[in-house]
XYZ file of C-alpha atoms in Angstrom:
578
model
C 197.662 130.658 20.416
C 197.980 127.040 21.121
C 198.961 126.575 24.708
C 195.051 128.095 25.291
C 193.001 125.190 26.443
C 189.336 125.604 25.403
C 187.578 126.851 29.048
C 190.146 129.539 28.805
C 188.916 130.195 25.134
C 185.795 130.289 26.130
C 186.385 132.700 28.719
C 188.178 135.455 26.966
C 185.319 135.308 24.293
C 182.950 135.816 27.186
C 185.289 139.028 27.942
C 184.843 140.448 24.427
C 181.115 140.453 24.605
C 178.778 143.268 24.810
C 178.290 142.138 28.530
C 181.142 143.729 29.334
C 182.068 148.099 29.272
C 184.264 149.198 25.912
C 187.529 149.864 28.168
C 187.374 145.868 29.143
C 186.645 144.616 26.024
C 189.393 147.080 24.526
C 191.957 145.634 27.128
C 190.788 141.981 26.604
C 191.521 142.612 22.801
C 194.597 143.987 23.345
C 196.043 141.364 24.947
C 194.750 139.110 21.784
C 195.725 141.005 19.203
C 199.622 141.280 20.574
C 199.494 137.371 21.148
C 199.975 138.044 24.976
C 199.149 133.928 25.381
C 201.143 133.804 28.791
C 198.797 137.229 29.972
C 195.710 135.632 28.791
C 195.939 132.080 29.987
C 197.123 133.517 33.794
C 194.285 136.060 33.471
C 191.421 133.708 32.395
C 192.212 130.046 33.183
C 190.316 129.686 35.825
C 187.676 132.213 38.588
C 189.022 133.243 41.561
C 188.267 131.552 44.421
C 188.697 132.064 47.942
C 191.597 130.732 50.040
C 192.477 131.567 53.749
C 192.116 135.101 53.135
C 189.132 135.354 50.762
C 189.626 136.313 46.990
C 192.502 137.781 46.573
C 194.627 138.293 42.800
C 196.537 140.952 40.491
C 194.414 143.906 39.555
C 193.487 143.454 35.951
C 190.900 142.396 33.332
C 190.149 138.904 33.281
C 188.147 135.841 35.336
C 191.461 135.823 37.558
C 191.947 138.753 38.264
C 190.871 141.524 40.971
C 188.222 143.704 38.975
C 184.942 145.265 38.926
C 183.492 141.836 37.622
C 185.169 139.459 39.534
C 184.123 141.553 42.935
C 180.723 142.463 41.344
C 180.118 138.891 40.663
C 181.858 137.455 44.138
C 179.447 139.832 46.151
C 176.527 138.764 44.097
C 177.011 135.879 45.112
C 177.152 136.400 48.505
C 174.364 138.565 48.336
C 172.285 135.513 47.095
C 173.555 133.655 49.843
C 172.962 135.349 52.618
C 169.736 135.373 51.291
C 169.329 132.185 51.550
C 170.525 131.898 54.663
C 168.170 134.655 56.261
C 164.823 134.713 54.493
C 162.275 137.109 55.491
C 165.263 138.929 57.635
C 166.768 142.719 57.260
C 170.318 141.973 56.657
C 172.869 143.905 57.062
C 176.693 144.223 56.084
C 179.454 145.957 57.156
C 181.867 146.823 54.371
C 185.495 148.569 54.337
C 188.711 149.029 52.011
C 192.348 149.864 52.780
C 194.534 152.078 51.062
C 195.303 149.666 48.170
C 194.909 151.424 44.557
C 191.355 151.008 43.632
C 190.429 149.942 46.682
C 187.725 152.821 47.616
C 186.512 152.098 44.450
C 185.770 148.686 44.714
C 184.507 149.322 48.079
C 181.777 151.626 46.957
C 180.840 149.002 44.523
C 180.647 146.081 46.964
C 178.370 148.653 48.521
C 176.186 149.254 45.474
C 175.864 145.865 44.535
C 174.559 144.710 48.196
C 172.292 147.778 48.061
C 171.000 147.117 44.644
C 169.826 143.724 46.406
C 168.051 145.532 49.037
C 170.680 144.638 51.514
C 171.374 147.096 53.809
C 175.296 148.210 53.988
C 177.044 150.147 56.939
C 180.117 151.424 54.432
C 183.483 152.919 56.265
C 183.400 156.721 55.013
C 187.167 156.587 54.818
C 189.815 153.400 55.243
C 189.852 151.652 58.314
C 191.600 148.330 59.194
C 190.137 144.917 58.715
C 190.363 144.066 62.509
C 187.713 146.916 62.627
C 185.284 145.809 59.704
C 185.405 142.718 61.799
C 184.430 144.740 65.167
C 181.685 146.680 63.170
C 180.177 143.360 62.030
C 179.603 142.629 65.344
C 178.646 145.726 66.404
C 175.597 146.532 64.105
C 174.907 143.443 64.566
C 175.319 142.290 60.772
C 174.865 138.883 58.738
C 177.732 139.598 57.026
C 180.549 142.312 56.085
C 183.283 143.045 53.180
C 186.966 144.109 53.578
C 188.478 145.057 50.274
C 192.679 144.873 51.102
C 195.096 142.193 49.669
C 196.874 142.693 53.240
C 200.336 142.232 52.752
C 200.648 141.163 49.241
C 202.403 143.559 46.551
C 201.293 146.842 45.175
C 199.697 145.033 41.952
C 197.048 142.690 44.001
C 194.175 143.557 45.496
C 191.767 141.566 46.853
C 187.985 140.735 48.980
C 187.426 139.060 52.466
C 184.379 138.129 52.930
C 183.168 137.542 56.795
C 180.055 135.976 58.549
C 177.820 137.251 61.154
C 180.243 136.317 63.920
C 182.423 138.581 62.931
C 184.980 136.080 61.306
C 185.814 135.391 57.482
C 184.084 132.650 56.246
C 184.618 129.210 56.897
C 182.974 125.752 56.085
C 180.622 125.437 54.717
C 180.012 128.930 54.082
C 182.727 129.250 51.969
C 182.572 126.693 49.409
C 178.675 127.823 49.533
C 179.415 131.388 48.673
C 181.637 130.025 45.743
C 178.809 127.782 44.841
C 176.455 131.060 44.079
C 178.776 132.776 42.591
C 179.756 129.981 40.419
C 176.125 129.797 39.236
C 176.184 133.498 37.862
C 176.539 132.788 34.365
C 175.898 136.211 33.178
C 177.411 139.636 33.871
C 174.110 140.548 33.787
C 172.482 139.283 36.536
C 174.834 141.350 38.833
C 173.026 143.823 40.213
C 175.607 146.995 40.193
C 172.683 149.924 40.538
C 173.245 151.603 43.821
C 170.649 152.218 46.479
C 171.209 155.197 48.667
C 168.530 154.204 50.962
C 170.400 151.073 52.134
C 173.761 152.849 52.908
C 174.540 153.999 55.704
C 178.361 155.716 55.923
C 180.284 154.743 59.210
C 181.845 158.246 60.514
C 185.254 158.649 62.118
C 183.309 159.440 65.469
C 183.370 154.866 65.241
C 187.045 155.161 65.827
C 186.369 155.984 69.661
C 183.767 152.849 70.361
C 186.212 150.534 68.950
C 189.590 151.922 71.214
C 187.335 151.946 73.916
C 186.169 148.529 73.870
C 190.047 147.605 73.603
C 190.801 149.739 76.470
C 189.043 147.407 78.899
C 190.715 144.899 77.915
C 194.046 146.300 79.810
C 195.702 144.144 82.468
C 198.043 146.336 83.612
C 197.166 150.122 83.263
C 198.935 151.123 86.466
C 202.001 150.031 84.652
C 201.437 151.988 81.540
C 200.788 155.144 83.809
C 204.125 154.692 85.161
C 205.522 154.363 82.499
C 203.639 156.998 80.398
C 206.770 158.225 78.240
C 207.555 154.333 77.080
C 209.620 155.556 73.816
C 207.814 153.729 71.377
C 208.469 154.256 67.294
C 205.619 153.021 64.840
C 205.379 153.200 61.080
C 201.897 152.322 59.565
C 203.599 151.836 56.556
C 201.542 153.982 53.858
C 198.283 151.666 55.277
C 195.505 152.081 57.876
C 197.421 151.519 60.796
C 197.632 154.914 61.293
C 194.886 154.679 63.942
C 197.510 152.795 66.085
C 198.800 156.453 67.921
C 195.270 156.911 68.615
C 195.102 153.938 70.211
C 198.649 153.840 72.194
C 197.589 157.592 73.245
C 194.215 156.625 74.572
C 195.890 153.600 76.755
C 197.860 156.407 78.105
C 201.425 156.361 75.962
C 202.849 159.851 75.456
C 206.097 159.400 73.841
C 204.955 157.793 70.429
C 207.258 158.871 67.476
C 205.886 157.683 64.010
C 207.850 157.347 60.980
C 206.839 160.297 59.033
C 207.877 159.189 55.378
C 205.223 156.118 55.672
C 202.508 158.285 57.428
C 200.564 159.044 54.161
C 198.276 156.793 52.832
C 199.637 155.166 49.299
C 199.008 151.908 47.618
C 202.125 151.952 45.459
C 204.006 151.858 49.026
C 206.915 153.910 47.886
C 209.371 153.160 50.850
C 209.534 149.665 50.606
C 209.387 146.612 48.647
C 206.890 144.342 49.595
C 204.611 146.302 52.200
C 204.852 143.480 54.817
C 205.964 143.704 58.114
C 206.956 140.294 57.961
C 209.966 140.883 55.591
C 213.066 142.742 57.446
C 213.477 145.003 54.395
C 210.001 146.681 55.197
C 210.912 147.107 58.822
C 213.933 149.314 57.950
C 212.949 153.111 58.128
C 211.188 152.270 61.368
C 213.902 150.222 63.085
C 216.749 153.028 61.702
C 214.540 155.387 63.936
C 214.128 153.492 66.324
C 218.027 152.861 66.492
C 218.302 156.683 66.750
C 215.736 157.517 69.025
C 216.902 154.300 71.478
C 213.726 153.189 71.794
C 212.145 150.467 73.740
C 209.888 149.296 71.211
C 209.633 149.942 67.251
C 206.763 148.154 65.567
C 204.830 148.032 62.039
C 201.824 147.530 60.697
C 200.873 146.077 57.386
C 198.612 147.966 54.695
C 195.141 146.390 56.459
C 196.715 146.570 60.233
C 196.291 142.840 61.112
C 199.392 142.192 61.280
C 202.200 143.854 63.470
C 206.161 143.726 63.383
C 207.865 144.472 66.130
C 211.661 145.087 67.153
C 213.083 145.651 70.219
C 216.480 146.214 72.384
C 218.888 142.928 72.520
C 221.851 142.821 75.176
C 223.465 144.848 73.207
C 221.473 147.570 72.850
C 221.130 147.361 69.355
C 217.266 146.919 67.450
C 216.571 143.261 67.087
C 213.505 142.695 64.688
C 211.644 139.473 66.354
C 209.422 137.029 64.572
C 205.846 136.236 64.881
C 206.588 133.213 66.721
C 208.322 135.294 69.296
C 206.128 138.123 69.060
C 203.271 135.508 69.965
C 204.782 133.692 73.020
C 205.323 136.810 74.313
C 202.295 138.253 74.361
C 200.622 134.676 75.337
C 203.285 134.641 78.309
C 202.035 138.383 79.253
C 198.606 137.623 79.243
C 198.736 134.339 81.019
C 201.542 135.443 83.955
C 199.527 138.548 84.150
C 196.249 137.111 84.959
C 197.678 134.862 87.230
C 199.387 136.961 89.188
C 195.774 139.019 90.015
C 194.131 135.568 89.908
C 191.977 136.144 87.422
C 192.838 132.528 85.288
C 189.493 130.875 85.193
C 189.334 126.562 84.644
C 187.752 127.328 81.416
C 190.253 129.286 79.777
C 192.231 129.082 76.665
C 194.928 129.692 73.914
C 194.775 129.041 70.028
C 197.640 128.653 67.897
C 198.003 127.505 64.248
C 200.065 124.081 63.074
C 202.945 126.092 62.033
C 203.440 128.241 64.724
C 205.769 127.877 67.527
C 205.083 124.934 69.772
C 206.545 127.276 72.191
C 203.249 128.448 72.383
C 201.958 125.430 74.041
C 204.694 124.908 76.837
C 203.689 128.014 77.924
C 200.174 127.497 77.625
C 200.382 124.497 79.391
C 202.709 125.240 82.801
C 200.102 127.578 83.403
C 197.537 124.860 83.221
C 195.607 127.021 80.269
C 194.125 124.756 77.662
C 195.376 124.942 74.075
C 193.776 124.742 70.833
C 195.655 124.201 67.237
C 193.892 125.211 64.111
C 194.315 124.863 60.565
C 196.865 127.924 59.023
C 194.487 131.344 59.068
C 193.281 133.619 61.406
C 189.848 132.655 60.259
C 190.116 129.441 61.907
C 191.308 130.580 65.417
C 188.096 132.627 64.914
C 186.299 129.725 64.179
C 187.557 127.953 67.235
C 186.549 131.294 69.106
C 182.849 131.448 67.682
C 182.257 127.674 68.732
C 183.392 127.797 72.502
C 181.816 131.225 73.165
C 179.788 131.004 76.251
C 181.442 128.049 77.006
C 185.111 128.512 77.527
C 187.090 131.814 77.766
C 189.302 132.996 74.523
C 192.384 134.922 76.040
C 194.822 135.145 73.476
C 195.843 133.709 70.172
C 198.331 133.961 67.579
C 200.501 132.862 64.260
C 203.325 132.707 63.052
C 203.174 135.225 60.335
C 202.781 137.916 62.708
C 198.649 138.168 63.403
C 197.727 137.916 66.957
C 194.371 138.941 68.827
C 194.048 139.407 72.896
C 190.569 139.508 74.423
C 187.485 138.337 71.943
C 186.111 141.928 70.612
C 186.723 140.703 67.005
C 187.198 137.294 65.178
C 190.317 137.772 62.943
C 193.718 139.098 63.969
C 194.409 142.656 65.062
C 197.307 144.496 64.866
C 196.123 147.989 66.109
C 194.783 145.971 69.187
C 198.165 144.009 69.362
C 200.498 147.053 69.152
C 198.649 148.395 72.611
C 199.029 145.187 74.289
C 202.684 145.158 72.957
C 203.289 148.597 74.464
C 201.869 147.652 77.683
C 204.130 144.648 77.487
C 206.566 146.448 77.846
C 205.657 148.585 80.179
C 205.110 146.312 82.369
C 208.621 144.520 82.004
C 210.253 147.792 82.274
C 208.457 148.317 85.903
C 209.952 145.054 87.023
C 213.350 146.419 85.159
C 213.648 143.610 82.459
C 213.616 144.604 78.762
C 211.080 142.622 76.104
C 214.531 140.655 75.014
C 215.310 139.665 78.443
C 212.287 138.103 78.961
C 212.130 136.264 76.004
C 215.758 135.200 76.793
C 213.913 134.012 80.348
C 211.436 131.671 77.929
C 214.320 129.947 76.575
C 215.779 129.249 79.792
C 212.359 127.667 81.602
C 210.649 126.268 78.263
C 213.536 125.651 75.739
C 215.247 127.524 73.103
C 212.809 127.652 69.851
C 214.063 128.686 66.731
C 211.531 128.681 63.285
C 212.417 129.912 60.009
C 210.156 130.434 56.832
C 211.198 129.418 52.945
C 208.750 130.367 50.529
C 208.693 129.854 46.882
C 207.179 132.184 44.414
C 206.063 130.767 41.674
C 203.337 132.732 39.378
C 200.537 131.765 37.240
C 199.112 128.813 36.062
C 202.639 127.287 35.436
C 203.720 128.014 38.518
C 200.403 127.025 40.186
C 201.296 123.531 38.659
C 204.699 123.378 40.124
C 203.330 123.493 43.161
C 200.737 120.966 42.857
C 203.808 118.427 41.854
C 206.231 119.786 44.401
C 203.585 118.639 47.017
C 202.732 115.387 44.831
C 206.633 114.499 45.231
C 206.680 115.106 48.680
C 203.776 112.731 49.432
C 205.030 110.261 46.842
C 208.688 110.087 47.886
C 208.100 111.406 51.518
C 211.978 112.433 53.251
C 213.109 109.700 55.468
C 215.174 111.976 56.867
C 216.141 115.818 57.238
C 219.355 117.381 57.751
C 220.767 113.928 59.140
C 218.059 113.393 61.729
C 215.176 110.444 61.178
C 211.886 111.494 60.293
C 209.806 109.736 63.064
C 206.238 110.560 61.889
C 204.724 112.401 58.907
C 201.358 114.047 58.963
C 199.312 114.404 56.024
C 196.601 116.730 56.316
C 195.141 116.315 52.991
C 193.710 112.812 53.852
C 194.212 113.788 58.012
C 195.982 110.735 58.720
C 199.161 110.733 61.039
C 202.143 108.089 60.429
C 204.468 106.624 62.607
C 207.517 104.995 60.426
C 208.820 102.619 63.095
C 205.982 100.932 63.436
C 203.322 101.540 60.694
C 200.917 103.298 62.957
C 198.775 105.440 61.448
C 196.301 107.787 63.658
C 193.288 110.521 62.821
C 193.990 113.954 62.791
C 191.064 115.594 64.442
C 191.440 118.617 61.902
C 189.592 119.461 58.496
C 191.241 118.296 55.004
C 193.970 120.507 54.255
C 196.782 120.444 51.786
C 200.021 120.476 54.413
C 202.434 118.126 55.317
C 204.763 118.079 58.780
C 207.691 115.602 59.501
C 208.177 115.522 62.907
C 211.724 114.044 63.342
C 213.079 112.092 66.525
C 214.264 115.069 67.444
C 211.013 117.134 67.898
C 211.712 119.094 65.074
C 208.957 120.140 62.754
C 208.991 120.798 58.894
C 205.742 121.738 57.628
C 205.180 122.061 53.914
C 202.111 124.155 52.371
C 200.754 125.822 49.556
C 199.501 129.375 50.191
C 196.234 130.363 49.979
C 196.349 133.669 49.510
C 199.793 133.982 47.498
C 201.396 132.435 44.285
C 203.669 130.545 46.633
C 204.939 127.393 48.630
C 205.782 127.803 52.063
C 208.507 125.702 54.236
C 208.437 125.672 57.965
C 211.401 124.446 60.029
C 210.962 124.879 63.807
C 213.752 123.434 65.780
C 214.625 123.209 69.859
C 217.836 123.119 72.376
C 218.439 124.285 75.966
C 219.320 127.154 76.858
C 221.452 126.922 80.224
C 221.785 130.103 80.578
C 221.034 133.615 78.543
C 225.339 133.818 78.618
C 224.849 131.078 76.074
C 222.319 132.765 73.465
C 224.863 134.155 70.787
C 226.390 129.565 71.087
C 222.738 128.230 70.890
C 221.733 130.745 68.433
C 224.339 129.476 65.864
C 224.206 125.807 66.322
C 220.369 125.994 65.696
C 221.369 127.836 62.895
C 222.954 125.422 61.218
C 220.510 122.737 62.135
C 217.811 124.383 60.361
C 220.021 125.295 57.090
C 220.595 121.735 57.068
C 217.024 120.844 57.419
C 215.863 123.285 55.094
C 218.592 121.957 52.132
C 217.027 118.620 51.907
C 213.296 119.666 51.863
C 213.414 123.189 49.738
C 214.328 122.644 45.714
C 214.014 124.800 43.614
C-alpha cells in the first residue's frame, strides 16, 4: 500500500492492537488484508475534529470515523476539561441522541463515560431534538451537555455536538481546548467507558411540557392564533425528532395539523427521501404533495435533529411554493419586529443576528425598524455566542441563517426548529387575520426593501483527496482572486482567513472585526455578494450568490424573478469549477 503516509500507518497499527474489542480489530484487518488503501487512508488519516457543528463523520472503524472510540475518546476529553474548568464543583451534563442508527447507543455511552468520571449526566430516556438538549442544559443548570445527531447529513454519518454551560456548542477557546485533551489521550485505555448508575439521571417525557411551555410565552400574537384555530397546517418530521412539533402547534392552540404519515416513524435509514434535509426540495416532496392536496396554508419540515425547518407556502397562484432560509428568516425577523412594534414593546436595546451568508435582507429590515444588527461567523453556535455575551445587556429577539436554522426569544442558544415551526404558524395566522397570505407579504418585502434573490452551489468532494481539492480550490481563489463575476466588477474582496477587507480601486485594505475564518466574499459594484467556504461539518465547498433589483410592483415578480435568474447563473459560472 504505498499511497499510506506513515501517521496513517501508524494509526491503523494502533487499530489492530489488543486496545481495541476483536470485532474492530477484525474490521480494521479486513480492510488490510483486501488492500482497501482508499478505505483505510479516508478512515485513519487524520482524528476527527470539531467544525461548526462539533464532530461529525461516516459511521465506521477508524480515527475518522464516528465510533465507540472516537466518541469515547472525544467525551473523555471533555470530561477532563470540564474538569479543569470547574475544580472542586458537581458538574453536570445534559446528554441526548436523535434517531440516527446507533445513535441511542452512542448516547448511552457518552453517558457512561461522563459517569465513569464521576460526572453527573441528566440522559434523554428517549430522542429528543437538539434545540432541547440545549434548553435542558440550561435548565439543570449544567457545565456542559452532549447531542449525538449528524443533523442533516446522510444516513451513513453520525456525529457529537458538544455544548457549554450557556447552553450553546462550544466556541473559542473551548473548542480548540476540548480538542487539545482529547488530543492528549494517547491510549484507548485511559477512557473511562465503566458506567455509573449513581450519576444518571434519565430525563422523562413529562420534560416535554416545561420546554413547550417556556415557548408558549414567548407568543406575540395568541389572539390571532385563537382566531384562527383551524390554520390548515401540514408537517412531516421526516423519520426524526421533530415529531414533538404537533405537540407544540397544539399547545399554542392549532387544531387543524395534518402530518405526513409515511415519515412519522422514527428511522435513521430515512426511507422516503434522499438526503434527510429539509433544505433540499427533493426531501420536501411528500409533505408539499399533501399539502398541495389538502390546500394548505402552510407545509413545513423538520430535519432528523429538528433545528432546522422547511417551509412552503401558497404563491399567487395557489400552487405550494417551497421558500428558502433566507426568506424563511426575513420573514420571521419582519414578524417579530412589526409585531412588537405595533404593541410597543421594541426596547432601545434590542437586537437581530444574522450570519455572513445570509440574506442582507435581513438587515434592511432590521434596520427601518431602528433594531440593531449583529453578523456572525457561519453557525448557529456563533449567533449563540453573540447571545451569551450581550445577555443582561441588550435584548436577543430573533436570529437566523441561511440554511434554514432560526431561533425567536432566548430560551436556548442554538437554532430551533420545533420553536420556529410555532412562530411560523402564528405567522401566519396573523397575516391571514389581516387577509394577506405568507407569499404576499414577502412579495410586500420586495416592494419596500428590494427584491433579494440567494442561491447555494455546493461541491461534494469526499475524503482526504477531496479534502485537498478543497484546500487548493480556496488557495486559487485567494491567489488569482476574480476581478470580475458574471460581467460586473468586483469592488472589494474580503478575506476572512487573515480578516482583512480590500478595496480594488484604491488599495484600501480595512479590519474585519470577526474571528479567523476560512471564507471569502466579493462584493461587486453592484452589491452583489459571492461568498466562498469550506464546510465544517460536510465533505463539501459551498458558493453563495446573493443578488438585488426593485421590485415596482408584486405584478412584476414572475419579470424580476427571471432576470435575477440569469444574473446569478452568470455569477455562479465564473466562480463554481468543477
Amino acid at each position: 500500500m504505498n499511497n499510506i503516509d506513515n501517521e496513517t500507518g501508524n494509526r491503523i497499527q494502533q487499530w489492530l492492537g489488543t486496545e481495541y474489542d476483536d470485532d474492530t480489530v477484525a474490521q480494521v484487518q479486513k480492510l488490510v488484508d483486501n488492500n482497501e488503501e482508499t478505505e483505510l487512508i479516508d478512515a485513519f488519516y487524520r482524528e476527527l475534529e470539531f467544525g461548526t457543528g462539533g464532530l461529525r463523520g461516516i459511521m465506521g472503524v477508524g480515527s475518522n470515523r464516528i465510533n465507540k472510540y472516537t466518541i469515547g475518546k472525544a467525551t473523555q476529553g471533555l470530561a477532563n476539561y470540564l474538569k479543569k474548568q470547574f475544580p472542586n464543583q458537581t458538574i453536570n451534563v445534559a446528554v441526548s441522541y436523535d434517531c440516527r442508527n446507533n445513535s441511542q447507543e452512542l448516547g448511552h455511552l457518552v453517558a457512561d463515560v461522563f459517569s465513569a468520571n464521576g460526572i453527573h449526566v441528566y440522559l434523554f430516556k428517549e430522542l429528543r431534538p437538539t434545540p432541547m438538549l440545549s434548553f435542558a442544559v440550561r435548565h439543570f443548570k449544567c457545565q456542559g451537555g452532549v447531542m449525538l445527531t449528524a443533523s442533516h447529513n446522510p444516513k451513513e454519518y453520525n456525529g457529537y455536538k458538544a455544548y457549554w454551560n450557556d447552553g450553546g456548542q462550544l466556541v473559542a477557546p473551548h473548542d480548540k481546548n476540548v480538542i487539545h485533551e482529547v488530543n492528549a489521550i494517547q491510549s484507548v485505555n485511559d477512557i473511562k467507558f465503566e458506567r455509573d448508575s449513581h450519576n444518571i439521571t434519565l430525563v422523562e417525557e413529562d420534560f416535554d411540557r416545561i420546554y413547550i411551555e417556556e415557548n408558549k410565552k414567548l407568543s406575540i400574537h395568541p389572539e390571532a392564533v385563537s382566531a384562527q384555530k383551524d390554520l390548515k397546517i401540514v408537517f412531516s418530521p421526516i423519520h426524526g425528532t421533530g415529531i414533538i412539533v404537533p405537540k407544540m402547534l397544539s399547545a399554542w392552540g392549532f387544531t387543524n395539523v395534518q402530518v405526513v404519515e409515511e415519515q412519522i416513524k422514527s428511522d435513521g435509514n430515512f426511507p422516503t427521501v434522499i438526503y434527510p434535509n429539509p433544505e433540499e426540495e427533493e426531501a420536501m416532496t411528500m409533505a408539499k404533495q399533501k399539502g398541495q392536496a389538502l390546500d394548505a396554508d402552510v407545509v413545513m419540515a423538520t430535519d432528523p435533529d429538528a433545528d432546522r425547518v422547511g417551509l412552503a407556502v401558497k404563491n399567487q397562484k395557489g400552487e405550494m411554493q417551497l421558500l428558502n432560509g433566507n426568506q424563511i428568516g426575513s420573514l420571521l425577523i419582519y414578524y417579530v419586529l412589526s409585531s412588537k412594534k405595533e404593541k410597543g414593546d421594541l426596547q432601545d436595546n434590542d437586537f437581530i443576528v444574522k450570519t455572513i451568508v445570509t440574506s442582507n435582507l435581513m438587515t434592511d429590515i432590521g434596520n427601518s425598524f431602528g433594531v440593531k444588527n449583529y453578523e456572525t461567523l457561519t453557525g448557529f453556535k456563533f449567533i449563540g455566542e453573540v447571545m451569551t455575551k450581550l445577555e443582561g445587556k441588550e435584548n436577543y429577539l430573533v436570529g437566523g441563517e441561511e440554511s434554514y436554522g432560526f431561533l425567536v426569544g432566548d430560551l436556548v442558544r442554538d437554532k430551533d426548529a420545533v420553536n420556529a415551526c410555532a412562530f411560523i404558524a402564528e405567522m401566519a395566522a396573523y397575516f391571514k387575520t389581516q387577509g394577506k397570505t405568507v407569499f404576499e407579504v414577502l412579495l410586500e418585502l420586495y416592494e419596500n426593501y428590494g427584491f433579494y434573490q440567494e442561491k447555494l452551489i455546493s461541491l461534494t468532494k469526499k475524503g482526504k483527496a477531496g479534502a485537498d481539492e478543497i484546500k487548493q480550490m480556496m488557495a486559487d481563489l485567494r491567489a488569482n482572486p476574480p476581478q470580475s463575476l458574471g460581467g460586473i466588477k468586483v469592488k472589494e474582496i474580503r478575506d476572512y482567513s487573515t480578516s482583512i477587507a480590500h478595496v480594488l480601486a484604491d488599495g484600501t485594505k480595512t479590519s474585519i472585526d470577526l474571528p479567523k475564518s476560512d471564507v471569502l466574499q466579493f462584493i461587486t459594484v453592484d452589491g452583489d455578494v459571492i461568498s466562498a467556504r469550506p464546510s465544517g461539518t460536510e465533505p463539501k465547498i459551498k458558493f453563495y450568490c446573493s443578488v438585488k433589483e426593485e421590485l415596482a410592483s408584486s405584478d412584476a415578480y414572475e419579470q424580476v424573478l427571471i432576470k435575477l435568474g440569469d444574473k446569478v447563473k452568470n455569477i455562479m459560472a465564473d466562480i463554481v469549477k468543477d
